[in-house]
Short mmCIF file of C-alpha atoms in Angstrom, two decimals:
data_model
loop_
_atom_site.label_atom_id
_atom_site.label_comp_id
_atom_site.label_asym_id
_atom_site.label_seq_id
_atom_site.Cartn_x
_atom_site.Cartn_y
_atom_site.Cartn_z
CA MET A 29 -67.44 14.84 34.87
CA THR A 30 -64.85 12.25 35.40
CA THR A 31 -61.30 12.88 36.50
CA ALA A 32 -58.61 10.72 34.89
CA GLY A 33 -61.05 7.87 34.41
CA LYS A 34 -62.59 8.21 37.87
CA ILE A 35 -66.29 8.72 38.40
CA ARG A 36 -66.77 11.75 40.66
CA ILE A 37 -69.45 11.20 43.32
CA LEU A 38 -71.30 13.51 45.70
CA ILE A 39 -73.03 11.87 48.69
CA VAL A 40 -76.13 13.64 50.00
CA ASP A 41 -77.80 12.46 53.21
CA ASP A 42 -78.90 14.18 56.41
CA HIS A 43 -77.14 11.55 58.55
CA ALA A 44 -73.37 12.03 58.78
CA MET A 45 -72.86 8.41 59.80
CA PHE A 46 -74.60 7.13 56.67
CA ARG A 47 -72.48 9.44 54.48
CA GLN A 48 -69.35 8.02 56.10
CA ILE A 49 -70.56 4.44 55.57
CA VAL A 50 -71.20 5.11 51.87
CA ARG A 51 -67.81 6.79 51.55
CA SER A 52 -66.09 3.75 53.09
CA ILE A 53 -68.09 1.36 50.88
CA LEU A 54 -67.00 3.17 47.71
CA LYS A 55 -63.36 3.74 48.71
CA PRO A 56 -62.02 0.34 47.50
CA TYR A 57 -63.25 0.92 43.95
CA PRO A 58 -60.36 2.51 42.03
CA ASN A 59 -62.62 4.05 39.38
CA LEU A 60 -64.78 5.93 41.94
CA GLU A 61 -63.86 9.15 43.73
CA VAL A 62 -66.04 10.66 46.45
CA ILE A 63 -65.47 14.38 45.96
CA GLY A 64 -67.86 15.73 48.57
CA GLU A 65 -70.80 15.42 50.89
CA ALA A 66 -73.92 17.44 51.57
CA SER A 67 -76.42 17.17 54.42
CA ASP A 68 -79.54 18.41 52.63
CA GLY A 69 -80.94 19.34 49.24
CA ASP A 70 -79.89 22.99 49.46
CA GLU A 71 -76.28 22.01 50.02
CA ALA A 72 -76.54 19.41 47.25
CA VAL A 73 -77.61 21.92 44.62
CA VAL A 74 -74.80 24.32 45.55
CA SER A 75 -72.24 21.50 45.78
CA VAL A 76 -73.09 20.15 42.33
CA GLY A 77 -72.37 23.58 40.87
CA HIS A 78 -69.00 23.82 42.61
CA LEU A 79 -67.78 20.21 42.53
CA LYS A 80 -69.15 19.02 39.16
CA PRO A 81 -69.82 15.39 40.12
CA ALA A 82 -70.80 12.77 37.56
CA VAL A 83 -73.09 11.05 40.08
CA VAL A 84 -75.10 12.27 43.06
CA LEU A 85 -76.18 9.66 45.61
CA MET A 86 -79.16 11.38 47.22
CA ASP A 87 -81.39 10.50 50.14
CA ILE A 88 -85.05 11.12 49.37
CA ASN A 89 -86.18 12.31 52.81
CA MET A 90 -84.12 15.15 54.28
CA GLN A 91 -84.69 18.33 56.27
CA ARG A 92 -84.85 21.80 54.63
CA MET A 93 -84.98 20.53 51.04
CA ASP A 94 -85.84 16.93 50.21
CA GLY A 95 -84.16 14.79 47.59
CA VAL A 96 -87.01 15.06 45.09
CA THR A 97 -86.86 18.86 44.98
CA ALA A 98 -83.06 18.86 44.90
CA ALA A 99 -82.98 16.26 42.11
CA ARG A 100 -85.37 18.36 40.02
CA LEU A 101 -83.25 21.50 40.47
CA ILE A 102 -80.01 19.68 39.73
CA LYS A 103 -81.35 18.02 36.57
CA VAL A 104 -82.64 21.35 35.23
CA GLN A 105 -79.27 23.05 35.73
CA TYR A 106 -76.98 20.05 35.15
CA PRO A 107 -78.72 17.44 32.97
CA GLU A 108 -75.45 15.54 32.50
CA VAL A 109 -75.32 14.64 36.22
CA ALA A 110 -76.66 11.19 37.08
CA ILE A 111 -78.73 11.02 40.25
CA LEU A 112 -79.33 7.86 42.25
CA GLY A 113 -81.99 8.11 44.92
CA LEU A 114 -81.46 6.40 48.26
CA SER A 115 -84.09 5.62 50.85
CA ALA A 116 -84.39 3.57 54.03
CA LYS A 117 -88.12 3.06 53.55
CA ALA A 118 -88.93 3.96 49.96
CA LYS A 119 -92.65 4.05 49.39
CA HIS A 120 -93.79 3.55 45.81
CA TYR A 121 -94.89 7.18 45.50
CA ASP A 122 -91.48 8.40 46.75
CA VAL A 123 -89.70 6.25 44.18
CA TYR A 124 -92.03 7.52 41.45
CA ALA A 125 -91.55 11.17 42.49
CA MET A 126 -87.78 10.78 42.58
CA GLN A 127 -87.70 9.22 39.12
CA LYS A 128 -90.00 11.92 37.74
CA ALA A 129 -87.60 14.50 39.19
CA GLY A 130 -84.78 12.98 37.16
CA ALA A 131 -83.23 10.24 39.26
CA PHE A 132 -81.93 7.39 37.16
CA GLU A 133 -82.81 4.80 39.79
CA VAL A 134 -83.83 4.57 43.44
CA LEU A 135 -82.11 2.09 45.75
CA SER A 136 -82.95 1.06 49.27
CA LYS A 137 -80.20 1.76 51.78
CA GLU A 138 -80.19 -1.94 52.64
CA GLN A 139 -79.08 -3.06 49.16
CA SER A 140 -75.68 -4.66 48.83
CA VAL A 141 -72.45 -2.90 48.04
CA GLN A 142 -72.28 -4.63 44.66
CA GLU A 143 -75.75 -3.35 43.77
CA LEU A 144 -74.73 0.23 44.58
CA TYR A 145 -71.58 -0.06 42.49
CA ALA A 146 -73.50 -1.58 39.54
CA ALA A 147 -76.16 1.15 39.80
CA ILE A 148 -73.47 3.85 39.64
CA GLN A 149 -72.03 2.23 36.52
CA ARG A 150 -75.48 1.99 34.86
CA ALA A 151 -76.34 5.59 35.70
CA VAL A 152 -73.11 6.97 34.27
CA ALA A 153 -73.49 4.87 31.12
CA ALA A 154 -77.06 6.09 30.64
CA VAL A 155 -76.33 9.77 31.19
CA GLN A 156 -72.90 9.94 29.57
CA PRO A 157 -73.00 7.27 26.86
CA VAL A 158 -69.92 6.41 24.88
CA LEU A 159 -70.26 6.96 21.15
CA ILE A 160 -69.30 3.83 19.25
CA MET A 161 -68.68 4.28 15.55
CA GLU A 162 -69.38 1.23 13.47
CA GLU A 163 -67.13 0.81 10.47
CA THR A 164 -69.41 0.00 7.54
CA THR A 165 -66.88 0.07 4.72
CA SER A 166 -63.27 -0.96 4.46
CA PRO A 167 -60.60 1.56 3.45
CA ALA A 168 -60.30 -0.20 0.05
CA ASP A 169 -63.95 0.68 -0.65
CA GLN A 170 -63.32 4.38 -0.13
CA PRO A 171 -62.83 6.57 -3.22
CA ALA A 172 -59.24 7.54 -3.87
CA PRO A 173 -58.34 11.08 -2.90
CA THR A 174 -58.31 13.46 -5.78
CA ASP A 175 -54.94 14.92 -6.69
CA PRO A 176 -55.36 18.66 -7.33
CA GLU A 177 -52.59 18.52 -9.95
CA SER A 178 -54.51 15.99 -12.00
CA ILE A 179 -57.64 18.11 -12.26
CA LYS A 180 -57.61 20.11 -15.41
CA GLU A 181 -59.88 23.03 -16.03
CA PRO A 182 -61.93 22.82 -19.20
CA LYS A 183 -60.60 24.81 -22.16
CA SER A 184 -62.72 27.75 -23.17
#
């Protein structure tokens, strides 16, 4: 769920000002693209289906549907989506519930910009790992291809 090398991000928080702050924080990073916003868990679940983000930055405590419930629903329907929980005052049981619901990590809203960026990178790498093939033999060690002309059928 990347577009031309960009990581597609959905921001979910019940405070419009916080969503705008996060959007402006992520804007300078050329490999990140904020593709949408949602103000509660209900909107988040619907938006993930329509927008296909790679990462959802989700507040834990919201009206209508909280981040824990929304994270659980998103991970069931879209397991390839990485979710990062966000909280102003994350209590240990909120962090635990969010991680049990499928969030890769939970960050406090006070953490630095660099920490948010690094967390996005870690989450994408964990959910959408790159397959690295290790070459164990050199081409010279490979058997030569068999020429169909040189194979003779046994005489009967």
